[in-house]
Backbone as CSV, one residue per row, in Angstrom:
resi,resn,N_x,N_y,N_z,CA_x,CA_y,CA_z,C_x,C_y,C_z
1,MET,102.848,-77.100,-182.780,103.088,-78.489,-182.452,104.516,-78.860,-182.854
2,PRO,105.207,-79.655,-182.020,106.525,-80.148,-182.428,106.407,-81.004,-183.681
3,ILE,107.387,-80.878,-184.562,107.436,-81.756,-185.724,108.762,-82.511,-185.724
4,PHE,108.699,-83.744,-186.172,109.857,-84.636,-186.179,110.116,-85.042,-187.632
5,PRO,111.016,-84.342,-188.321,111.282,-84.670,-189.725,112.287,-85.816,-189.836
6,LEU,111.963,-86.788,-190.660,112.858,-87.919,-190.905,112.977,-88.152,-192.416
7,PRO,114.091,-88.723,-192.865,114.300,-88.893,-194.297,113.666,-90.140,-194.898
8,ASN,113.201,-91.049,-194.063,112.749,-92.348,-194.592,111.468,-92.864,-193.951
9,VAL,110.741,-92.002,-193.257,109.510,-92.422,-192.572,108.346,-91.549,-193.024
10,VAL,107.294,-92.198,-193.514,106.028,-91.526,-193.801,104.979,-92.181,-192.920
11,PHE,104.308,-91.380,-192.127,103.380,-91.850,-191.101,101.953,-91.678,-191.605
12,PHE,101.102,-92.660,-191.289,99.715,-92.638,-191.754,98.748,-92.722,-190.565
13,PRO,97.545,-92.160,-190.717,96.511,-92.353,-189.690,96.227,-93.846,-189.507
14,GLU,95.780,-94.188,-188.319,95.361,-95.557,-187.988,96.494,-96.570,-188.103
15,THR,97.740,-96.076,-187.956,98.885,-96.969,-187.904,99.667,-96.662,-186.624
16,TYR,100.625,-97.512,-186.318,101.445,-97.344,-185.112,102.913,-97.301,-185.520
17,LEU,103.664,-96.373,-184.924,105.050,-96.146,-185.309,105.956,-96.167,-184.082
18,PRO,106.811,-97.202,-183.946,107.804,-97.202,-182.868,109.007,-96.355,-183.266
19,LEU,109.501,-95.558,-182.347,110.630,-94.676,-182.622,111.640,-94.758,-181.486
20,HIS,112.912,-94.754,-181.849,113.995,-94.689,-180.865,114.536,-93.262,-180.885
21,ILE,114.408,-92.561,-179.785,114.774,-91.145,-179.708,116.114,-91.026,-178.988
22,PHE,117.138,-90.513,-179.707,118.462,-90.427,-179.089,119.082,-89.039,-179.158
23,GLU,118.722,-88.237,-180.168,119.294,-86.891,-180.242,118.739,-86.030,-179.110
24,PRO,119.600,-85.225,-178.460,119.134,-84.389,-177.342,117.946,-83.493,-177.697
25,ARG,117.944,-82.914,-178.894,116.841,-82.007,-179.250,115.516,-82.757,-179.335
26,TYR,115.554,-84.008,-179.745,114.312,-84.760,-179.856,113.906,-85.400,-178.527
27,ARG,114.881,-85.619,-177.653,114.510,-86.000,-176.279,113.726,-84.859,-175.633
28,GLU,114.212,-83.628,-175.837,113.505,-82.457,-175.301,112.126,-82.334,-175.935
29,MET,112.038,-82.610,-177.221,110.755,-82.551,-177.923,109.741,-83.497,-177.284
30,VAL,110.160,-84.733,-177.029,109.240,-85.715,-176.437,108.835,-85.277,-175.032
31,HIS,109.802,-84.756,-174.263,109.490,-84.283,-172.911,108.451,-83.158,-172.956
32,ASP,108.642,-82.200,-173.866,107.710,-81.079,-173.970,106.338,-81.543,-174.467
33,ALA,106.337,-82.442,-175.449,105.066,-82.931,-175.990,104.269,-83.678,-174.929
34,SER,104.962,-84.347,-174.029,104.282,-85.127,-172.984,103.467,-84.239,-172.056
35,GLY,103.814,-82.972,-171.982,103.059,-82.057,-171.148,102.075,-81.197,-171.916
36,GLN,101.958,-81.463,-173.230,101.114,-80.620,-174.080,100.269,-81.455,-175.040
37,GLY,99.636,-82.482,-174.505,98.734,-83.281,-175.330,99.333,-84.513,-175.953
38,ASP,100.638,-84.730,-175.744,101.308,-85.949,-176.210,101.348,-86.083,-177.731
39,CYS,101.226,-84.985,-178.469,101.158,-85.082,-179.934,102.422,-84.549,-180.600
40,ILE,102.812,-85.234,-181.672,103.972,-84.867,-182.474,103.579,-84.994,-183.946
41,GLY,104.035,-84.066,-184.761,103.808,-84.156,-186.194,104.983,-84.835,-186.878
42,MET,104.701,-85.875,-187.640,105.735,-86.583,-188.400,105.718,-86.089,-189.838
43,VAL,106.886,-85.686,-190.349,106.985,-85.175,-191.714,108.213,-85.782,-192.399
44,LEU,108.143,-85.833,-193.722,109.234,-86.394,-194.515,110.152,-85.289,-194.996
45,LEU,111.468,-85.506,-194.847,112.450,-84.584,-195.390,112.538,-84.746,-196.906
46,LYS,112.718,-83.651,-197.601,112.885,-83.713,-199.051,114.311,-84.142,-199.404
47,ASP,114.479,-84.601,-200.641,115.799,-85.014,-201.118,116.806,-83.883,-200.947
48,GLY,118.032,-84.260,-200.616,119.085,-83.281,-200.397,119.225,-82.845,-198.953
49,TRP,118.487,-83.503,-198.059,118.484,-83.129,-196.638,119.841,-83.327,-195.974
50,GLU,120.685,-84.212,-196.533,121.928,-84.579,-195.846,122.825,-83.377,-195.552
51,ASP,122.875,-82.435,-196.491,123.772,-81.286,-196.334,123.282,-80.279,-195.305
52,GLU,122.005,-80.396,-194.915,121.433,-79.399,-194.002,120.836,-80.034,-192.747
53,TYR,121.184,-81.291,-192.454,120.461,-82.004,-191.401,120.532,-81.284,-190.052
54,GLU,121.674,-80.713,-189.724,121.801,-80.042,-188.424,121.086,-78.692,-188.421
55,ALA,120.679,-78.214,-189.579,119.924,-76.953,-189.662,118.451,-77.286,-189.843
56,ASP,117.837,-76.745,-190.872,116.415,-76.983,-191.112,116.188,-77.354,-192.574
57,PRO,116.534,-78.580,-192.966,116.329,-78.966,-194.365,114.849,-78.953,-194.731
58,PRO,114.536,-78.756,-196.008,113.135,-78.654,-196.432,112.339,-79.926,-196.148
59,ILE,111.063,-79.729,-195.848,110.162,-80.841,-195.565,108.967,-80.788,-196.519
60,TYR,108.327,-81.936,-196.693,107.050,-81.952,-197.399,105.999,-81.298,-196.500
61,PRO,105.081,-80.525,-197.052,104.122,-79.807,-196.208,103.045,-80.682,-195.589
62,ILE,102.796,-81.851,-196.170,101.743,-82.728,-195.634,102.368,-83.883,-194.880
63,GLY,101.912,-84.070,-193.657,102.382,-85.163,-192.811,101.229,-85.705,-191.990
64,CYS,101.559,-86.310,-190.871,100.537,-86.927,-190.024,100.851,-86.649,-188.560
65,VAL,99.831,-86.277,-187.824,99.978,-86.069,-186.383,99.778,-87.393,-185.666
66,GLY,100.657,-87.666,-184.717,100.532,-88.874,-183.902,100.526,-88.547,-182.426
67,ARG,99.884,-89.413,-181.668,99.871,-89.266,-180.209,100.780,-90.306,-179.580
68,ILE,101.579,-89.862,-178.608,102.451,-90.793,-177.884,101.577,-91.670,-176.991
69,ILE,101.555,-92.958,-177.266,100.755,-93.876,-176.448,101.628,-94.758,-175.567
70,SER,102.936,-94.713,-175.798,103.868,-95.474,-174.970,105.207,-94.757,-174.978
71,SER,105.829,-94.653,-173.808,107.130,-93.999,-173.712,107.944,-94.677,-172.629
72,HIS,109.139,-95.089,-172.999,110.026,-95.768,-172.037,111.389,-95.099,-172.079
73,LYS,111.810,-94.531,-170.953,113.094,-93.844,-170.874,114.171,-94.817,-170.441
74,LEU,115.264,-94.850,-171.194,116.389,-95.721,-170.888,117.337,-95.035,-169.911
75,ALA,118.252,-95.804,-169.357,119.128,-95.290,-168.299,120.001,-94.139,-168.788
76,ASP,120.359,-94.139,-170.056,121.238,-93.087,-170.577,120.473,-91.890,-171.127
77,GLY,119.145,-91.870,-170.933,118.342,-90.729,-171.367,117.658,-90.912,-172.712
78,ARG,118.076,-91.930,-173.472,117.380,-92.204,-174.725,115.965,-92.702,-174.424
79,LEU,115.098,-92.653,-175.444,113.700,-93.024,-175.238,113.239,-93.960,-176.345
80,ASN,112.359,-94.877,-175.984,111.613,-95.663,-176.960,110.152,-95.262,-176.828
81,ILE,109.574,-94.770,-177.917,108.175,-94.347,-177.876,107.393,-95.038,-178.989
82,VAL,106.074,-95.033,-178.847,105.188,-95.511,-179.895,104.161,-94.421,-180.163
83,LEU,104.015,-94.064,-181.448,103.016,-93.085,-181.855,101.830,-93.785,-182.489
84,GLN,100.649,-93.285,-182.194,99.418,-93.727,-182.855,99.022,-92.644,-183.853
85,GLY,98.881,-93.021,-185.124,98.532,-92.055,-186.158,97.110,-91.544,-186.005
86,LEU,96.940,-90.223,-185.999,95.626,-89.611,-185.791,95.045,-89.036,-187.074
87,GLN,95.745,-88.076,-187.679,95.148,-87.367,-188.821,96.221,-86.749,-189.703
88,ARG,95.946,-86.761,-191.016,96.791,-86.022,-191.944,96.642,-84.530,-191.676
89,CYS,97.769,-83.803,-191.829,97.735,-82.362,-191.617,98.678,-81.676,-192.591
90,THR,98.388,-80.408,-192.847,99.356,-79.546,-193.518,100.112,-78.795,-192.435
91,PHE,101.426,-78.764,-192.557,102.262,-78.122,-191.546,102.813,-76.814,-192.089
92,GLU,102.583,-75.737,-191.353,103.163,-74.436,-191.675,104.207,-74.131,-190.610
93,GLU,105.470,-74.279,-191.002,106.541,-74.178,-190.010,106.636,-72.766,-189.443
94,GLN,106.941,-72.682,-188.143,107.011,-71.416,-187.424,108.436,-71.165,-186.924
95,GLU,108.775,-69.887,-186.765,110.039,-69.517,-186.130,109.900,-69.745,-184.629
96,VAL,110.783,-70.576,-184.069,110.684,-70.904,-182.642,112.074,-70.872,-182.012
97,SER,112.088,-70.835,-180.684,113.366,-70.810,-179.964,113.786,-72.199,-179.486
98,THR,112.921,-73.184,-179.649,113.258,-74.539,-179.206,114.286,-75.163,-180.154
99,PRO,115.082,-76.110,-179.666,116.068,-76.758,-180.540,115.431,-77.667,-181.585
100,TYR,114.187,-78.044,-181.385,113.456,-78.844,-182.360,112.498,-77.934,-183.134
101,ARG,112.068,-78.407,-184.280,111.212,-77.612,-185.153,109.747,-77.719,-184.720
102,GLN,108.991,-76.649,-185.002,107.564,-76.638,-184.684,106.790,-76.048,-185.856
103,ALA,105.534,-76.405,-185.934,104.705,-75.922,-187.034,103.273,-75.723,-186.572
104,ARG,102.615,-74.810,-187.243,101.161,-74.671,-187.106,100.535,-75.777,-187.941
105,ILE,99.526,-76.443,-187.381,98.913,-77.561,-188.104,97.530,-77.181,-188.613
106,ILE,97.258,-77.634,-189.820,95.938,-77.456,-190.419,95.398,-78.848,-190.720
107,PRO,94.389,-79.318,-189.968,93.841,-80.657,-190.220,93.439,-80.809,-191.675
108,ASN,93.757,-81.949,-192.239,93.596,-82.165,-193.672,92.904,-83.506,-193.893
109,ALA,91.673,-83.597,-193.419,90.937,-84.851,-193.544,90.678,-85.159,-195.009
110,GLN,90.755,-86.441,-195.352,90.470,-86.834,-196.721,88.993,-86.602,-197.029
111,LYS,88.727,-86.158,-198.246,87.361,-85.865,-198.655,86.655,-87.143,-199.093
112,GLY,85.342,-87.053,-199.175,84.575,-88.190,-199.670,84.286,-89.209,-198.587
113,ALA,83.682,-90.295,-199.013,83.278,-91.352,-198.086,84.507,-92.025,-197.482
114,PRO,84.449,-92.358,-196.176,85.583,-93.025,-195.515,85.607,-94.523,-195.795
115,SER,85.130,-94.915,-196.958,85.083,-96.333,-197.310,85.322,-96.483,-198.809
116,LEU,85.589,-97.709,-199.221,85.856,-98.009,-200.622,84.625,-98.593,-201.287
117,ASP,84.525,-98.375,-202.583,83.509,-99.109,-203.322,83.953,-100.564,-203.425
118,ILE,83.005,-101.456,-203.663,83.289,-102.895,-203.629,84.378,-103.271,-204.628
119,GLU,84.325,-102.704,-205.833,85.295,-103.062,-206.881,86.721,-102.700,-206.457
120,THR,86.894,-101.497,-205.882,88.228,-101.072,-205.466,88.740,-101.943,-204.329
121,ARG,87.860,-102.270,-203.385,88.275,-103.133,-202.270,88.727,-104.499,-202.786
122,ILE,87.966,-105.087,-203.673,88.321,-106.409,-204.210,89.638,-106.334,-204.979
123,ASN,89.786,-105.302,-205.815,91.024,-105.155,-206.591,92.235,-104.999,-205.682
124,LEU,92.075,-104.200,-204.619,93.178,-103.985,-203.686,93.542,-105.284,-202.975
125,GLU,92.543,-106.015,-202.501,92.819,-107.281,-201.815,93.517,-108.274,-202.743
126,GLN,93.037,-108.383,-203.969,93.589,-109.374,-204.894,95.031,-109.054,-205.277
127,ILE,95.297,-107.800,-205.655,96.642,-107.447,-206.086,97.625,-107.518,-204.920
128,THR,97.163,-107.147,-203.721,98.039,-107.208,-202.553,98.371,-108.651,-202.202
129,GLN,97.374,-109.513,-202.224,97.631,-110.917,-201.909,98.565,-111.550,-202.935
130,GLU,98.411,-111.180,-204.195,99.321,-111.702,-205.218,100.758,-111.250,-204.943
131,TYR,100.903,-109.973,-204.597,102.239,-109.448,-204.311,102.836,-110.095,-203.059
132,LEU,102.042,-110.211,-202.011,102.549,-110.800,-200.769,102.871,-112.276,-200.941
133,THR,102.168,-112.950,-201.831,102.486,-114.348,-202.125,103.869,-114.440,-202.773
134,TRP,104.152,-113.537,-203.695,105.479,-113.485,-204.296,106.548,-113.250,-203.220
135,LYS,106.206,-112.427,-202.223,107.156,-112.084,-201.157,107.146,-113.121,-200.027
136,LYS,106.329,-114.157,-200.173,106.194,-115.243,-199.189,105.711,-114.737,-197.824
137,ALA,104.880,-113.693,-197.840,104.298,-113.151,-196.606,102.900,-113.743,-196.423
138,HIS,102.862,-115.032,-196.177,101.593,-115.761,-196.182,100.667,-115.363,-195.026
139,GLU,101.241,-115.032,-193.878,100.403,-114.644,-192.734,99.653,-113.347,-193.034
140,LEU,100.337,-112.411,-193.674,99.665,-111.165,-194.043,98.567,-111.414,-195.062
141,CYS,98.797,-112.341,-195.962,97.749,-112.710,-196.929,96.500,-113.181,-196.205
142,GLN,96.687,-113.973,-195.165,95.546,-114.500,-194.415,94.792,-113.383,-193.701
143,VAL,95.535,-112.410,-193.169,94.888,-111.278,-192.489,94.008,-110.514,-193.472
144,ILE,94.537,-110.271,-194.659,93.769,-109.535,-195.672,92.570,-110.353,-196.133
145,ALA,92.781,-111.645,-196.329,91.704,-112.512,-196.811,90.576,-112.645,-195.797
146,SER,90.869,-112.389,-194.527,89.840,-112.541,-193.486,88.717,-111.528,-193.646
147,GLY,89.015,-110.385,-194.285,88.004,-109.352,-194.476,87.629,-108.613,-193.205
148,LYS,88.423,-108.764,-192.147,88.080,-108.160,-190.859,88.551,-106.716,-190.721
149,LEU,89.437,-106.285,-191.603,89.957,-104.924,-191.513,89.000,-103.945,-192.179
150,THR,88.782,-102.803,-191.538,87.984,-101.756,-192.182,88.739,-101.240,-193.397
151,ASP,88.031,-100.574,-194.289,88.678,-100.053,-195.492,89.838,-99.122,-195.154
152,SER,89.612,-98.190,-194.247,90.653,-97.206,-193.948,91.854,-97.842,-193.268
153,ILE,91.621,-98.775,-192.355,92.743,-99.458,-191.695,93.546,-100.260,-192.709
154,LEU,92.839,-100.947,-193.621,93.519,-101.723,-194.650,94.388,-100.827,-195.524
155,VAL,93.813,-99.742,-196.031,94.538,-98.871,-196.966,95.721,-98.194,-196.277
156,HIS,95.502,-97.644,-195.086,96.588,-96.928,-194.403,97.713,-97.864,-193.984
157,ASN,97.373,-99.040,-193.498,98.417,-99.951,-193.030,99.187,-100.585,-194.185
158,LEU,98.536,-100.838,-195.306,99.272,-101.292,-196.480,100.173,-100.177,-197.000
159,SER,99.669,-98.949,-196.997,100.478,-97.814,-197.448,101.737,-97.666,-196.604
160,ALA,101.588,-97.875,-195.309,102.723,-97.726,-194.396,103.642,-98.943,-194.416
161,GLY,103.064,-100.132,-194.553,103.824,-101.352,-194.297,104.482,-102.005,-195.496
162,LEU,103.984,-101.760,-196.695,104.596,-102.382,-197.862,105.944,-101.731,-198.176
163,ASP,106.783,-102.459,-198.886,108.146,-101.987,-199.159,108.159,-101.004,-200.328
164,LEU,107.555,-99.863,-200.085,107.532,-98.758,-201.034,108.576,-97.728,-200.613
165,SER,108.996,-96.912,-201.548,109.963,-95.864,-201.217,109.273,-94.761,-200.413
166,PRO,110.043,-93.969,-199.651,109.428,-92.852,-198.922,108.662,-91.898,-199.836
167,VAL,109.176,-91.619,-201.033,108.485,-90.706,-201.944,107.174,-91.328,-202.425
168,GLU,107.162,-92.633,-202.678,105.927,-93.310,-203.066,104.906,-93.257,-201.931
169,LYS,105.369,-93.444,-200.700,104.457,-93.372,-199.558,103.921,-91.955,-199.367
170,GLN,104.776,-90.962,-199.607,104.309,-89.584,-199.511,103.237,-89.322,-200.554
171,PHE,103.406,-89.873,-201.740,102.413,-89.765,-202.816,101.072,-90.337,-202.353
172,LEU,101.110,-91.438,-201.616,99.879,-92.026,-201.087,99.270,-91.154,-199.995
173,LEU,100.112,-90.643,-199.105,99.617,-89.810,-198.003,98.925,-88.556,-198.526
174,GLU,99.378,-88.032,-199.650,98.829,-86.795,-200.188,97.566,-87.008,-201.016
175,SER,97.046,-88.226,-201.045,95.808,-88.508,-201.784,94.661,-87.671,-201.232
176,GLY,93.763,-87.272,-202.133,92.646,-86.426,-201.728,91.551,-87.164,-200.983
177,HIS,91.428,-88.465,-201.218,90.404,-89.254,-200.529,90.836,-90.718,-200.507
178,LEU,90.145,-91.520,-199.721,90.564,-92.897,-199.486,90.553,-93.732,-200.764
179,ILE,89.565,-93.519,-201.621,89.500,-94.299,-202.861,90.703,-93.961,-203.747
180,GLN,91.051,-92.686,-203.822,92.225,-92.305,-204.612,93.487,-92.944,-204.039
181,GLN,93.605,-92.957,-202.723,94.773,-93.567,-202.091,94.836,-95.059,-202.416
182,ALA,93.688,-95.737,-202.351,93.643,-97.168,-202.657,94.019,-97.424,-204.118
183,ARG,93.530,-96.591,-205.032,93.831,-96.789,-206.455,95.304,-96.504,-206.750
184,ARG,95.858,-95.487,-206.093,97.286,-95.228,-206.251,98.094,-96.416,-205.729
185,LEU,97.662,-96.974,-204.614,98.340,-98.123,-204.023,98.283,-99.326,-204.964
186,ILE,97.128,-99.554,-205.556,96.977,-100.646,-206.521,97.968,-100.478,-207.666
187,ASP,98.076,-99.264,-208.199,98.996,-99.013,-209.314,100.445,-99.271,-208.905
188,LEU,100.835,-98.824,-207.704,102.202,-99.025,-207.247,102.513,-100.512,-207.079
189,ILE,101.560,-101.264,-206.543,101.781,-102.706,-206.367,101.887,-103.396,-207.726
190,ARG,101.083,-102.963,-208.684,101.169,-103.540,-210.034,102.553,-103.325,-210.637
191,PHE,103.116,-102.133,-210.458,104.469,-101.877,-210.951,105.483,-102.808,-210.288
192,LYS,105.317,-103.010,-208.976,106.242,-103.887,-208.250,106.110,-105.329,-208.732
193,LEU,104.889,-105.769,-208.958,104.677,-107.123,-209.477,105.317,-107.289,-210.846
194,ALA,105.177,-106.284,-211.683,105.789,-106.339,-213.018,107.311,-106.464,-212.911
195,ASP,107.890,-105.717,-211.983,109.346,-105.802,-211.781,109.757,-107.188,-211.300
196,LEU,108.958,-107.768,-210.390,109.274,-109.116,-209.893,109.212,-110.140,-211.016
197,ARG,108.188,-110.033,-211.828,108.039,-110.991,-212.927,109.188,-110.853,-213.930
198,THR,109.571,-109.622,-214.204,110.689,-109.389,-215.127,111.988,-109.945,-214.552
199,ALA,112.208,-109.720,-213.259,113.441,-110.185,-212.620,113.561,-111.703,-212.607
200,GLN,112.402,-112.372,-212.526,112.412,-113.834,-212.464,112.196,-114.472,-213.825
201,GLY,112.219,-113.641,-214.856,112.116,-114.172,-216.217,110.736,-114.581,-216.609
C-alpha cells in the first residue's frame, strides 16, 4: 500500500483528513491508489526528518489507513483530496521502484471492548469541556454535551482535533485499546489545563 509520511499529521480511524497534494511523487501516489482500492497509509515522520526529506527519513511503524472519498484535480495538476480514517495498522516498509514509499500493512485493531466504561466517558467529557471552555470553543462543548457521539468517534476525533503535538497524538494512536486511549487523552488535557492555569496566574 502507498504510504504518505508527514512531519505534523497523525491520522485516526473515524476521522476525516483533507490534504493538498502538490509534489509530483504524491500526485502519482494518489493516481495509483485510485485504481487500487483508493487507500493510502498515513504515517508520522520521526524527529530529524528535515535532513532526509527527499530520501526516506524514518517513520513511526504505527499509522492509519484511509480511503480517498473525495478527489479534485486542479488545473495545474495539484489535487485536493479527503481521506476517511479506516483502521490503525503497523507498516512494514518495502523496497519499491515507485517514487513514493510503500509498505506491507498489518491491521492493528485495538483490543478490548469498542466502548468506554461510564466513569471514563464522564471524566473525558468533563475535562474536555473544561479545556474547551478555556479555549472559548463553546460550539464544540455543546457537541460533546449532547452525548450523541459514540465512544470511539468521540475519542478518535478529540485525539485528532485537539491542539496536541504530533508526538502526543502518536502516543494516543499507539494505545492498546480505546479505554487506554481515552485515559491517555484525559491525562494530556489535564497537563494542558495546568499550563493554562499557570500562565494566567
